[in-house]
Amino acid sequence: MQTYPHLYKNSLFCLKQTLNKEGIPGIYRGSLPACAAVVGETSVVFMCYGLCQKAICSLFRVDKPENLTTFQNSCAGGTAAFFSSIVLCPTELVKCRVQAMQEAYGNELGSVKKV
């Protein structure tokens, strides 16, 4: 809907078009890669958060991550988000381009070859 607003008037119209063209499976098509991406994203964020907590412990001379203050934990979280975005943004960009090309060309395999 965002890429081609002239194709779909609103969300309900988009749902109706999808059901008419592809049936119920069309609603869930593409959800498996999205779920896999969320799993990957979450694991990268948690890995980075743990590493950043250890780095903040060293920086502030705290013996264990459990003893970090709220501010120190938020610094670790912000730093983890920064590093995880460096890892995740390129994959998200490719995913968005493939989706846009699929919408334009209607062929998943052909759109992957063009990326």
C-alpha atoms as a printed R data frame, in Angstrom:
    type eleno elety resid chain resno       x       y       z
1   ATOM     1    CA   MET     A     1   0.000   0.000   0.000
2   ATOM     2    CA   GLN     A     2   2.830   2.389   0.759
3   ATOM     3    CA   THR     A     3   4.763   1.703  -2.408
4   ATOM     4    CA   TYR     A     4   1.794   1.801  -4.800
5   ATOM     5    CA   PRO     A     5  -0.977   3.892  -3.216
6   ATOM     6    CA   HIS     A     6  -2.870   4.041  -6.522
7   ATOM     7    CA   LEU     A     7  -3.473   0.261  -6.406
8   ATOM     8    CA   TYR     A     8  -5.155   0.150  -3.003
9   ATOM     9    CA   LYS     A     9  -7.511   2.787  -1.590
10  ATOM    10    CA   ASN     A    10  -7.299   1.578   2.014
11  ATOM    11    CA   SER     A    11  -6.511  -1.473   4.157
12  ATOM    12    CA   LEU     A    12  -9.953  -3.020   3.782
13  ATOM    13    CA   PHE     A    13  -9.805  -2.706  -0.010
14  ATOM    14    CA   CYS     A    14  -6.339  -4.276   0.023
15  ATOM    15    CA   LEU     A    15  -7.612  -7.185   2.130
16  ATOM    16    CA   LYS     A    16 -10.568  -7.706  -0.196
17  ATOM    17    CA   GLN     A    17  -8.313  -7.665  -3.284
18  ATOM    18    CA   THR     A    18  -5.912 -10.141  -1.684
19  ATOM    19    CA   LEU     A    19  -8.732 -12.509  -0.730
20  ATOM    20    CA   ASN     A    20 -10.231 -12.313  -4.225
21  ATOM    21    CA   LYS     A    21  -6.944 -12.940  -6.052
22  ATOM    22    CA   GLU     A    22  -5.117 -15.336  -3.713
23  ATOM    23    CA   GLY     A    23  -7.605 -16.587  -1.122
24  ATOM    24    CA   ILE     A    24  -6.868 -17.056   2.575
25  ATOM    25    CA   PRO     A    25  -3.298 -18.336   1.992
26  ATOM    26    CA   GLY     A    26  -2.519 -14.998   0.337
27  ATOM    27    CA   ILE     A    27  -2.994 -13.229   3.655
28  ATOM    28    CA   TYR     A    28  -0.230 -15.283   5.231
29  ATOM    29    CA   ARG     A    29   2.075 -15.421   2.215
30  ATOM    30    CA   GLY     A    30   5.430 -13.972   3.159
31  ATOM    31    CA   SER     A    31   4.895 -14.272   6.901
32  ATOM    32    CA   LEU     A    32   7.496 -17.025   7.353
33  ATOM    33    CA   PRO     A    33  10.419 -14.843   6.158
34  ATOM    34    CA   ALA     A    34   9.093 -11.986   8.290
35  ATOM    35    CA   CYS     A    35   8.998 -14.239  11.368
36  ATOM    36    CA   ALA     A    36  12.513 -15.472  10.614
37  ATOM    37    CA   ALA     A    37  13.677 -11.865  10.342
38  ATOM    38    CA   VAL     A    38  12.141 -11.032  13.722
39  ATOM    39    CA   VAL     A    39  13.874 -14.026  15.314
40  ATOM    40    CA   GLY     A    40  17.200 -12.938  13.818
41  ATOM    41    CA   GLU     A    41  16.675  -9.325  14.843
42  ATOM    42    CA   THR     A    42  15.796 -10.246  18.414
43  ATOM    43    CA   SER     A    43  18.801 -12.531  18.791
44  ATOM    44    CA   VAL     A    44  21.161  -9.854  17.437
45  ATOM    45    CA   VAL     A    45  19.715  -7.268  19.822
46  ATOM    46    CA   PHE     A    46  20.051  -9.547  22.857
47  ATOM    47    CA   MET     A    47  23.576 -10.575  21.904
48  ATOM    48    CA   CYS     A    48  24.605  -6.940  21.464
49  ATOM    49    CA   TYR     A    49  22.875  -5.958  24.716
50  ATOM    50    CA   GLY     A    50  24.794  -8.565  26.710
51  ATOM    51    CA   LEU     A    51  28.098  -7.511  25.180
52  ATOM    52    CA   CYS     A    52  27.332  -3.830  25.731
53  ATOM    53    CA   GLN     A    53  26.404  -4.480  29.364
54  ATOM    54    CA   LYS     A    54  29.810  -6.100  29.891
55  ATOM    55    CA   ALA     A    55  31.510  -3.144  28.179
56  ATOM    56    CA   ILE     A    56  29.601  -0.661  30.359
57  ATOM    57    CA   CYS     A    57  30.600  -2.700  33.441
58  ATOM    58    CA   SER     A    58  34.252  -2.346  32.446
59  ATOM    59    CA   LEU     A    59  33.872   1.339  31.643
60  ATOM    60    CA   PHE     A    60  32.186   2.223  34.943
61  ATOM    61    CA   ARG     A    61  34.116  -0.354  36.989
62  ATOM    62    CA   VAL     A    62  31.031  -2.317  38.056
63  ATOM    63    CA   ASP     A    63  31.590  -5.947  39.044
64  ATOM    64    CA   LYS     A    64  28.391  -7.521  37.549
65  ATOM    65    CA   PRO     A    65  25.761  -6.418  34.992
66  ATOM    66    CA   GLU     A    66  23.092  -6.892  37.682
67  ATOM    67    CA   ASN     A    67  24.653  -3.997  39.608
68  ATOM    68    CA   LEU     A    68  24.348  -1.464  36.760
69  ATOM    69    CA   THR     A    69  22.199   1.599  37.407
70  ATOM    70    CA   THR     A    70  19.198   2.446  35.256
71  ATOM    71    CA   PHE     A    71  21.243   5.026  33.371
72  ATOM    72    CA   GLN     A    72  24.050   2.541  32.721
73  ATOM    73    CA   ASN     A    73  21.552  -0.081  31.507
74  ATOM    74    CA   SER     A    74  19.975   2.463  29.174
75  ATOM    75    CA   CYS     A    75  23.438   3.307  27.812
76  ATOM    76    CA   ALA     A    76  23.998  -0.404  27.167
77  ATOM    77    CA   GLY     A    77  20.597  -0.681  25.469
78  ATOM    78    CA   GLY     A    78  21.181   2.350  23.266
79  ATOM    79    CA   THR     A    79  24.603   1.129  22.239
80  ATOM    80    CA   ALA     A    80  23.187  -2.344  21.503
81  ATOM    81    CA   ALA     A    81  20.452  -0.804  19.348
82  ATOM    82    CA   PHE     A    82  23.058   1.165  17.409
83  ATOM    83    CA   PHE     A    83  25.155  -1.919  16.642
84  ATOM    84    CA   SER     A    84  22.165  -4.101  15.839
85  ATOM    85    CA   SER     A    85  20.846  -1.495  13.392
86  ATOM    86    CA   ILE     A    86  24.179  -1.608  11.547
87  ATOM    87    CA   VAL     A    87  23.694  -5.350  11.111
88  ATOM    88    CA   LEU     A    88  19.959  -5.334  10.370
89  ATOM    89    CA   CYS     A    89  19.425  -2.291   8.137
90  ATOM    90    CA   PRO     A    90  21.070  -3.762   5.006
91  ATOM    91    CA   THR     A    91  18.946  -6.920   5.218
92  ATOM    92    CA   GLU     A    92  15.799  -4.867   5.759
93  ATOM    93    CA   LEU     A    93  16.652  -2.730   2.736
94  ATOM    94    CA   VAL     A    94  17.023  -5.804   0.518
95  ATOM    95    CA   LYS     A    95  13.725  -7.192   1.845
96  ATOM    96    CA   CYS     A    96  11.896  -3.940   1.064
97  ATOM    97    CA   ARG     A    97  13.352  -3.779  -2.442
98  ATOM    98    CA   VAL     A    98  12.346  -7.375  -3.172
99  ATOM    99    CA   GLN     A    99   8.813  -6.668  -1.950
100 ATOM   100    CA   ALA     A   100   8.562  -3.538  -4.103
101 ATOM   101    CA   MET     A   101   9.875  -5.361  -7.156
102 ATOM   102    CA   GLN     A   102   7.480  -8.249  -6.562
103 ATOM   103    CA   GLU     A   103   4.611  -5.778  -6.456
104 ATOM   104    CA   ALA     A   104   5.828  -4.169  -9.665
105 ATOM   105    CA   TYR     A   105   6.673  -7.339 -11.612
106 ATOM   106    CA   GLY     A   106   4.532  -9.931  -9.863
107 ATOM   107    CA   ASN     A   107   7.288 -12.555 -10.023
108 ATOM   108    CA   GLU     A   108   9.175 -13.381  -6.868
109 ATOM   109    CA   LEU     A   109  12.045 -15.189  -8.593
110 ATOM   110    CA   GLY     A   110  12.484 -12.503 -11.229
111 ATOM   111    CA   SER     A   111  12.550  -9.741  -8.668
112 ATOM   112    CA   VAL     A   112  15.213 -11.526  -6.617
113 ATOM   113    CA   LYS     A   113  17.451 -11.821  -9.679
114 ATOM   114    CA   LYS     A   114  17.208  -8.073 -10.336
115 ATOM   115    CA   VAL     A   115  18.291  -7.111  -6.782
